[in-house]
Tab-separated table of C-alpha atoms in Angstrom:
chain	number	residue	atom	x	y	z
A	22	MET	CA	-6.356	295.388	-36.381
A	23	PRO	CA	-4.377	293.333	-33.886
A	24	GLU	CA	-3.698	295.159	-30.634
A	25	THR	CA	-0.955	294.755	-28.028
A	26	ALA	CA	-1.236	296.330	-24.539
A	27	LEU	CA	1.727	297.492	-22.457
A	28	SER	CA	1.892	298.961	-19.007
A	29	ILE	CA	4.749	301.416	-18.773
A	30	GLY	CA	5.256	304.106	-16.112
A	31	GLY	CA	1.691	303.523	-14.779
A	32	LEU	CA	0.199	304.242	-18.149
A	33	GLN	CA	-1.703	301.698	-20.332
A	34	PHE	CA	-0.398	301.758	-23.957
A	35	HIS	CA	-2.490	300.159	-26.631
A	36	LEU	CA	-0.529	299.454	-29.889
A	37	ARG	CA	-2.414	298.748	-33.063
A	38	LEU	CA	-0.502	297.186	-35.940
A	39	PRO	CA	-1.271	295.167	-39.076
A	40	SER	CA	0.264	292.136	-37.404
A	41	LEU	CA	1.317	291.396	-33.813
A	42	PRO	CA	4.940	292.264	-32.994
A	43	ARG	CA	7.126	289.912	-31.061
A	44	ALA	CA	7.984	290.841	-27.485
A	45	ASP	CA	11.718	291.429	-26.849
A	46	VAL	CA	13.077	290.092	-23.564
A	47	GLU	CA	13.353	293.602	-21.984
A	48	ILE	CA	9.802	294.540	-23.023
A	49	ALA	CA	7.960	291.282	-22.262
A	50	PRO	CA	7.597	292.024	-18.563
A	51	PHE	CA	5.566	295.155	-19.566
A	52	VAL	CA	3.062	293.329	-21.772
A	53	VAL	CA	-0.339	292.903	-20.327
A	54	GLU	CA	-3.006	290.534	-21.556
A	55	THR	CA	-5.873	292.856	-20.802
A	56	ALA	CA	-6.111	296.495	-19.838
A	57	GLU	CA	-9.289	298.058	-18.470
A	58	THR	CA	-8.192	301.534	-19.571
A	59	CYS	CA	-6.286	303.016	-22.465
A	60	ASP	CA	-4.178	305.996	-21.666
A	61	VAL	CA	-2.167	306.125	-24.915
A	62	LEU	CA	-3.471	304.625	-28.171
A	63	VAL	CA	-0.633	304.154	-30.664
A	64	ASP	CA	-1.877	303.508	-34.245
A	65	TYR	CA	0.698	302.222	-36.717
A	66	ARG	CA	-0.501	302.685	-40.285
A	67	PRO	CA	1.152	301.641	-43.570
A	68	ASP	CA	1.066	304.725	-45.808
A	69	GLU	CA	2.869	304.805	-49.175
A	70	SER	CA	2.576	308.530	-49.410
A	71	ASP	CA	5.401	308.976	-46.933
A	72	PRO	CA	8.901	307.932	-48.107
A	73	ASP	CA	10.064	307.255	-44.557
A	74	TYR	CA	7.752	307.479	-41.557
A	75	SER	CA	6.067	310.262	-39.621
A	76	VAL	CA	4.622	310.551	-36.142
A	77	THR	CA	1.989	312.790	-34.705
A	78	VAL	CA	0.977	313.084	-31.066
A	79	SER	CA	-2.235	314.624	-29.792
A	80	PRO	CA	-1.851	317.619	-27.373
A	81	ASP	CA	-2.893	315.530	-24.437
A	82	GLY	CA	-0.551	312.594	-25.326
A	83	GLY	CA	-3.443	310.218	-25.592
A	84	ARG	CA	-3.258	309.428	-29.298
A	85	VAL	CA	-0.149	308.710	-31.391
A	86	THR	CA	-0.179	307.998	-35.077
A	87	VAL	CA	2.824	306.391	-36.814
A	88	ARG	CA	2.681	306.357	-40.682
A	89	TYR	CA	5.212	304.403	-42.691
A	90	PRO	CA	5.572	302.767	-46.117
A	91	ALA	CA	4.963	298.987	-46.282
A	92	ASP	CA	8.587	298.252	-47.124
A	93	LEU	CA	9.585	299.621	-43.686
A	94	SER	CA	7.226	297.323	-41.810
A	95	TYR	CA	10.244	295.261	-40.556
A	96	ARG	CA	10.957	298.193	-38.186
A	97	PHE	CA	7.736	297.309	-36.338
A	98	ALA	CA	8.081	293.532	-36.229
A	99	ALA	CA	9.277	293.695	-32.639
A	100	LEU	CA	8.016	295.792	-29.692
A	101	ARG	CA	11.501	297.303	-29.322
A	102	GLY	CA	11.180	298.900	-32.773
A	103	CYS	CA	7.585	300.019	-32.078
A	104	LEU	CA	8.654	301.923	-28.934
A	105	MET	CA	11.822	303.297	-30.577
A	106	HIS	CA	9.747	305.093	-33.237
A	107	ILE	CA	7.469	307.067	-30.885
A	108	PRO	CA	8.515	310.157	-28.885
A	109	MET	CA	8.211	308.553	-25.430
A	110	GLU	CA	9.555	311.584	-23.562
A	111	GLN	CA	6.829	313.855	-25.074
A	112	ILE	CA	4.138	311.252	-24.290
A	113	LEU	CA	5.238	310.828	-20.688
A	114	LEU	CA	5.443	314.573	-20.076
A	115	ALA	CA	1.864	314.962	-21.252
A	116	HIS	CA	0.966	312.629	-18.447
A	117	ASP	CA	3.184	314.280	-15.752
A	118	ARG	CA	6.013	311.807	-16.099
A	119	PHE	CA	9.658	311.832	-17.254
A	120	PHE	CA	12.684	309.601	-17.611
A	121	LEU	CA	15.424	310.085	-15.088
A	122	HIS	CA	18.891	308.656	-15.929
A	123	ALA	CA	19.259	306.664	-12.721
A	124	SER	CA	19.579	303.290	-11.073
A	125	PHE	CA	16.291	302.610	-9.289
A	126	VAL	CA	16.317	300.491	-6.142
A	127	ALA	CA	13.432	299.265	-3.972
A	128	SER	CA	15.028	299.419	-0.540
A	129	PRO	CA	13.768	298.913	2.945
A	130	PHE	CA	13.374	302.720	3.105
A	131	GLY	CA	11.381	302.881	-0.123
A	132	GLY	CA	12.394	303.798	-3.623
A	133	LEU	CA	15.911	305.175	-4.072
A	134	LEU	CA	17.097	306.787	-7.311
A	135	PHE	CA	20.915	306.931	-7.698
A	136	THR	CA	21.712	309.481	-10.422
A	137	GLY	CA	24.637	311.444	-11.801
A	138	ASP	CA	26.957	311.638	-14.757
A	139	SER	CA	27.883	308.447	-16.738
A	140	GLY	CA	30.613	306.497	-14.930
A	141	VAL	CA	30.007	307.974	-11.529
A	142	GLY	CA	28.871	304.655	-10.003
A	143	LYS	CA	25.068	304.516	-10.272
A	144	SER	CA	25.091	300.768	-10.967
A	145	THR	CA	27.740	300.119	-8.286
A	146	GLN	CA	25.772	301.791	-5.576
A	147	ALA	CA	22.581	299.987	-6.597
A	148	GLU	CA	24.402	296.658	-6.500
A	149	LEU	CA	25.790	297.435	-3.088
A	150	TRP	CA	22.325	298.120	-1.738
A	151	ARG	CA	21.153	294.846	-3.317
A	152	ALA	CA	24.031	292.847	-1.793
A	153	HIS	CA	24.005	294.412	1.749
A	154	THR	CA	20.437	295.538	2.396
A	155	GLY	CA	18.313	293.022	0.572
A	156	SER	CA	17.154	295.690	-1.794
A	157	THR	CA	15.828	294.920	-5.323
A	158	VAL	CA	17.228	296.663	-8.366
A	159	ILE	CA	14.284	297.674	-10.526
A	160	ASN	CA	16.046	299.494	-13.371
A	161	GLY	CA	19.638	300.304	-14.035
A	162	ASP	CA	19.489	303.128	-16.568
A	163	ARG	CA	16.235	305.074	-17.179
A	164	ALA	CA	13.591	305.003	-14.506
A	165	ILE	CA	10.297	306.775	-14.958
A	166	VAL	CA	9.387	309.404	-12.345
A	167	ALA	CA	5.698	310.162	-12.084
A	168	LYS	CA	3.513	312.700	-10.244
A	169	ALA	CA	0.785	310.398	-8.913
A	170	ALA	CA	-2.369	311.110	-6.824
A	171	ASP	CA	-0.659	309.670	-3.733
A	172	GLY	CA	2.707	311.409	-4.245
A	173	TRP	CA	5.796	310.884	-6.373
A	174	ARG	CA	6.529	307.367	-7.615
A	175	ALA	CA	9.283	305.707	-9.638
A	176	TYR	CA	8.602	303.022	-12.155
A	177	GLY	CA	10.800	300.451	-13.825
A	178	SER	CA	10.907	300.685	-17.616
A	179	PRO	CA	11.965	298.639	-20.614
A	180	TYR	CA	14.824	301.119	-21.151
A	181	ALA	CA	17.541	299.427	-19.076
A	182	GLY	CA	20.751	300.116	-21.051
A	183	SER	CA	23.233	297.336	-20.444
A	184	SER	CA	22.149	296.821	-16.881
A	185	GLY	CA	19.785	293.927	-17.544
A	186	TYR	CA	17.273	295.169	-15.027
A	187	TYR	CA	13.849	295.773	-16.507
A	188	VAL	CA	11.383	295.011	-13.745
A	189	LYS	CA	7.717	295.983	-13.970
A	190	ARG	CA	7.386	297.462	-10.413
A	191	ASP	CA	6.884	300.881	-8.881
A	192	GLU	CA	7.697	302.402	-5.458
A	193	PRO	CA	7.107	305.616	-3.664
A	194	ILE	CA	10.210	307.726	-3.983
A	195	ARG	CA	12.059	307.911	-0.672
A	196	ALA	CA	15.028	309.929	-1.938
A	197	ILE	CA	17.018	310.918	-4.946
A	198	ILE	CA	20.798	310.552	-4.581
A	199	LEU	CA	23.195	312.667	-6.565
A	200	LEU	CA	26.520	310.716	-6.657
A	201	GLU	CA	30.026	312.039	-6.491
A	202	GLN	CA	33.141	309.805	-6.205
A	203	ALA	CA	35.236	310.558	-3.177
A	204	ALA	CA	37.808	309.056	-0.798
A	205	GLU	CA	35.462	309.404	2.180
A	206	ASN	CA	31.695	308.903	2.442
A	207	GLN	CA	29.278	311.642	3.344
A	208	ALA	CA	25.567	312.178	2.601
A	209	ASP	CA	24.008	315.539	2.929
A	210	ALA	CA	21.200	317.738	1.567
A	211	VAL	CA	21.866	319.640	-1.726
A	212	PRO	CA	21.027	323.367	-2.066
A	213	PRO	CA	17.836	323.674	-4.158
A	214	ALA	CA	19.416	325.678	-7.077
A	215	GLU	CA	22.199	323.072	-7.471
A	216	ALA	CA	19.773	320.106	-7.093
A	217	PHE	CA	17.506	321.572	-9.729
A	218	ARG	CA	20.295	322.174	-12.186
A	219	LYS	CA	21.827	318.722	-11.702
A	220	LEU	CA	18.532	316.930	-11.984
A	221	LEU	CA	17.672	318.598	-15.189
A	222	LEU	CA	20.948	317.358	-16.679
A	223	GLN	CA	19.819	313.760	-16.042
A	224	ILE	CA	16.372	314.039	-17.552
A	225	SER	CA	15.433	313.305	-21.179
A	226	VAL	CA	13.465	316.128	-22.940
A	227	ASP	CA	13.280	317.610	-26.418
A	228	HIS	CA	14.732	321.019	-25.871
A	229	SER	CA	13.224	322.301	-29.175
A	230	ARG	CA	9.791	321.962	-27.564
A	231	THR	CA	9.578	325.005	-25.273
A	232	TYR	CA	6.297	323.915	-23.674
A	233	ASP	CA	7.808	320.515	-22.775
A	234	VAL	CA	10.832	322.134	-21.158
A	235	GLU	CA	8.610	324.460	-19.093
A	236	ARG	CA	6.329	321.613	-18.017
A	237	LEU	CA	9.435	319.570	-17.029
A	238	CYS	CA	10.750	322.431	-14.948
A	239	ASP	CA	7.437	322.631	-13.070
A	240	LEU	CA	7.493	318.971	-12.461
A	241	VAL	CA	11.018	318.981	-11.149
A	242	ALA	CA	10.265	321.868	-8.860
A	243	GLY	CA	7.280	319.915	-7.479
A	244	LEU	CA	9.416	316.824	-7.023
A	245	MET	CA	12.024	318.745	-5.087
A	246	ALA	CA	9.392	320.221	-2.767
A	247	ALA	CA	8.200	316.690	-1.822
A	248	VAL	CA	11.249	314.326	-2.051
A	249	PRO	CA	14.618	314.757	-0.295
A	250	ILE	CA	17.567	315.273	-2.633
A	251	TYR	CA	20.945	314.196	-1.255
A	252	ARG	CA	24.501	314.332	-2.428
A	253	LEU	CA	26.409	311.212	-1.609
A	254	ARG	CA	30.147	311.576	-1.778
A	255	CYS	CA	31.105	307.880	-1.898
A	256	THR	CA	33.458	305.032	-2.225
A	257	PRO	CA	32.558	301.870	-4.175
A	258	ASP	CA	32.020	299.691	-1.148
A	259	ILE	CA	29.710	299.066	1.826
A	260	ARG	CA	30.848	302.262	3.623
A	261	ALA	CA	28.845	304.257	1.104
A	262	VAL	CA	25.735	302.159	2.021
A	263	ASP	CA	26.354	302.833	5.685
A	264	ALA	CA	26.657	306.566	5.178
A	265	LEU	CA	23.431	306.903	3.218
A	266	ARG	CA	21.603	304.510	5.468
A	267	ALA	CA	22.527	306.494	8.539
A	268	THR	CA	21.212	309.709	6.925
A	269	LEU	CA	17.926	308.073	5.955
A	270	ARG	CA	17.439	306.651	9.413
A	271	LYS	CA	18.116	310.033	11.028
A	272	GLU	CA	15.631	311.697	8.785
A	273	ASP	CA	13.033	309.029	9.627
A	274	VAL	CA	13.529	309.713	13.366
A	275	ASN	CA	13.229	313.428	12.783
A	276	GLY	CA	10.004	313.086	10.686
A	277	GLY	CA	11.525	313.603	7.173
A	278	LYS	CA	9.920	315.959	4.656
């Protein structure tokens, strides 16, 4: 069967389908011609015994089987549809990764993740850092956070919402920024219990899967122990950049975490 390889979140996905799907613009950057390893094999199989489609995932997240009747093959004609029909959150968690609803910026300080409720200004702050610090916006909606051998890293992903940023790049996480709109700008550390609660609200997980929730909680606790979590009370202008930049510089001088 034809096979397409994708690199997403530091994992190599091999997709096997009866015919090769087209690469949508947001997924094309993640297509790789060759992959030395296969972390996740996704097998798409026409199966007339199932009236719709079904998905099974191995316990280690390394094998995914999608069964569907032939008349639904149009759903898998493009890579977007192929990825929509697999439980990506479950697969990522099996590999110590998760989606964080955030704008991900590669800055002079390292990877910054701006997160918070919808409409709080994640994209605005990311664009301010791009305009005023030479930073690069990697993803504007759903970055992948991963526990790696060398520490915690953030990855761009094909899931970019309306931001238009779907860059295949990863960075060590320098800080996670919880945003709040305010009249004045101030960046400070967030108490652990509050940070834990607010981060969980911005992470995709199937709450019906108890084991996944417990695994996610362990990962978030480990992330918080290694990466600074700040609250940035901010305005939508360069003053917010200056406030956060001053805090990051001060921590660098004092040795950080």
